[in-house]
């Protein structure tokens, strides 16, 4: 079964399981030598997460999930053409584990983009749920956001955020 390192809006199991129902959270994990950025151009025109290569003083915190082949197919479709699968070695309480993650394709990176407020809050909810370090959570909180101009999409994600914030897992 493939192991997936989630670091963006898929961090929280409730969010990921809405997209890939058979996904199983294994543990929190860390990807050294990368930095969390919100510079991937989303289909909606907002900034989405990417784990960008950085010097060794940086790490991206995330969640390690086990996926079924059907989950992987659905996740590939959701992540779309702006990301590609990338093999990584993540550190967990069980040691270093081989997994894959999604990284932004270079032609989909736009450094000036800002995420929608609800998107950043989904990432933050996952970081809180998984108990990431306070300094890491504060760095996410400090990312400037913008309002989603699509009121229906914003309302759907507000409802998802409420469910995620109230969840204790799946």
Coordinates of C-alpha atoms in Angstrom, one line a residue:
X1 CA 0.0 0.0 0.0
X2 CA 1.4 3.4 -0.9
X3 CA 2.4 5.8 1.9
X4 CA 1.5 9.4 1.4
X5 CA 3.0 12.4 3.2
X6 CA 0.3 15.2 3.4
X7 CA 1.4 18.7 4.4
X8 CA -1.4 21.0 3.1
X9 CA -5.1 20.9 3.2
X10 CA -5.0 17.1 3.4
X11 CA -3.3 17.1 6.8
X12 CA -6.5 16.5 8.8
X13 CA -7.8 12.9 8.5
X14 CA -11.4 14.2 8.2
X15 CA -10.4 16.3 5.1
X16 CA -8.4 13.6 3.5
X17 CA -11.0 10.9 4.1
X18 CA -13.6 13.0 2.4
X19 CA -11.4 12.7 -0.7
X20 CA -10.0 9.3 -0.2
X21 CA -12.3 7.4 2.3
X22 CA -10.0 4.4 2.9
X23 CA -7.0 6.4 3.8
X24 CA -5.5 5.5 7.2
X25 CA -3.5 8.0 9.3
X26 CA -0.2 6.3 10.4
X27 CA 1.4 9.2 12.3
X28 CA 2.8 12.7 12.2
X29 CA 5.9 13.0 10.1
X30 CA 8.6 15.5 9.2
X31 CA 10.2 16.2 5.8
X32 CA 13.7 17.7 6.4
X33 CA 15.3 20.1 3.9
X34 CA 11.9 21.5 2.7
X35 CA 9.9 24.6 3.5
X36 CA 6.1 25.0 3.5
X37 CA 5.1 27.6 0.9
X38 CA 1.6 28.7 -0.3
X39 CA 2.8 29.5 -3.9
X40 CA 1.2 26.8 -6.0
X41 CA -1.4 28.3 -8.4
X42 CA -4.7 26.6 -7.7
X43 CA -7.4 26.1 -10.3
X44 CA -9.4 28.7 -8.4
X45 CA -6.6 31.2 -8.8
X46 CA -5.5 31.2 -5.1
X47 CA -2.3 30.0 -3.5
X48 CA -2.1 26.4 -2.5
X49 CA 0.6 24.6 -0.4
X50 CA 3.9 23.2 -1.8
X51 CA 6.9 21.8 0.0
X52 CA 9.7 23.6 -1.6
X53 CA 13.3 22.5 -1.4
X54 CA 15.2 24.5 1.2
X55 CA 18.4 24.3 3.2
X56 CA 18.7 21.8 6.0
X57 CA 17.5 24.2 8.7
X58 CA 13.9 23.9 7.4
X59 CA 11.4 21.1 7.7
X60 CA 7.9 20.6 6.6
X61 CA 5.6 18.9 9.2
X62 CA 2.9 16.6 7.8
X63 CA 0.9 13.5 8.2
X64 CA 1.8 10.0 7.0
X65 CA -1.2 8.1 5.5
X66 CA -1.5 4.6 4.1
X67 CA -3.6 4.7 0.9
X68 CA -5.4 2.0 -1.0
X69 CA -4.9 1.9 -4.8
X70 CA -8.4 3.4 -5.2
X71 CA -7.5 6.2 -2.8
X72 CA -4.4 7.0 -4.8
X73 CA -6.4 7.2 -8.0
X74 CA -8.9 9.6 -6.5
X75 CA -6.2 11.7 -4.9
X76 CA -4.2 12.0 -8.2
X77 CA -7.4 13.3 -9.8
X78 CA -8.1 15.8 -7.0
X79 CA -4.5 17.1 -7.0
X80 CA -4.8 17.7 -10.7
X81 CA -2.2 18.7 -13.2
X82 CA -0.4 21.4 -11.0
X83 CA 1.2 18.8 -8.8
X84 CA 3.4 15.7 -9.5
X85 CA 4.1 12.8 -7.2
X86 CA 7.5 13.0 -5.6
X87 CA 9.3 10.3 -3.6
X88 CA 10.4 11.5 -0.1
X89 CA 11.9 10.1 3.1
X90 CA 10.1 11.3 6.1
X91 CA 11.0 11.1 9.8
X92 CA 8.5 9.5 12.2
X93 CA 8.5 8.1 15.7
X94 CA 9.1 4.8 13.9
X95 CA 12.2 6.0 12.1
X96 CA 12.8 7.2 8.5
X97 CA 10.1 6.0 6.1
X98 CA 9.8 6.0 2.3
X99 CA 6.7 7.7 1.0
X100 CA 5.5 10.1 -1.7
X101 CA 4.1 13.5 -1.6
X102 CA 2.7 16.0 -4.1
X103 CA 5.0 18.9 -5.2
X104 CA 4.1 21.8 -7.3
X105 CA 5.2 21.7 -10.9
X106 CA 7.5 24.7 -11.6
X107 CA 5.2 26.2 -14.2
X108 CA 2.4 26.3 -11.6
X109 CA 4.3 28.3 -9.0
X110 CA 3.4 32.0 -8.6
X111 CA 5.1 33.5 -5.5
X112 CA 2.8 36.5 -5.2
X113 CA -0.4 34.4 -4.7
X114 CA -2.3 34.3 -1.5
X115 CA -4.4 31.4 -0.2
X116 CA -8.1 31.9 0.5
X117 CA -8.7 32.3 4.2
X118 CA -10.5 29.0 4.5
X119 CA -7.7 27.1 2.8
X120 CA -5.1 28.4 5.2
X121 CA -7.4 27.6 8.1
X122 CA -7.8 24.0 6.9
X123 CA -4.0 23.6 6.9
X124 CA -3.9 25.2 10.4
X125 CA -6.6 22.9 11.7
X126 CA -4.6 19.9 10.5
X127 CA -1.4 21.3 12.2
X128 CA -3.3 21.7 15.5
X129 CA -4.9 18.3 15.3
X130 CA -1.5 16.6 14.7
X131 CA 0.2 18.7 17.5
X132 CA 2.8 20.4 15.4
X133 CA 5.2 22.7 17.2
X134 CA 3.7 26.1 18.1
X135 CA 6.3 28.0 16.1
X136 CA 5.3 26.1 13.0
X137 CA 1.6 26.8 13.6
X138 CA 2.3 30.5 14.2
X139 CA 4.2 30.6 10.9
X140 CA 1.1 29.2 9.1
X141 CA -1.1 31.7 11.0
X142 CA 1.1 34.5 9.7
X143 CA 0.5 33.7 6.0
X144 CA -1.5 36.5 4.5
X145 CA -4.8 35.4 3.0
X146 CA -7.6 36.7 0.8
X147 CA -11.4 36.2 0.8
X148 CA -12.8 33.7 -1.6
X149 CA -14.9 35.6 -4.2
X150 CA -17.1 32.5 -4.7
X151 CA -19.6 32.7 -1.9
X152 CA -20.9 29.1 -2.4
X153 CA -17.4 27.6 -2.3
X154 CA -16.5 29.7 0.7
X155 CA -19.7 28.5 2.5
X156 CA -18.9 24.8 1.6
X157 CA -15.4 25.2 3.0
X158 CA -16.7 27.0 6.1
X159 CA -18.9 24.0 6.9
X160 CA -15.9 21.6 6.2
X161 CA -13.8 23.7 8.6
X162 CA -16.4 23.4 11.3
X163 CA -16.5 19.6 10.9
X164 CA -12.7 19.4 10.9
X165 CA -12.3 21.6 14.0
X166 CA -14.9 19.5 15.9
X167 CA -13.4 16.2 14.8
X168 CA -11.3 14.0 16.9
X169 CA -10.0 11.9 13.9
X170 CA -12.1 10.3 11.3

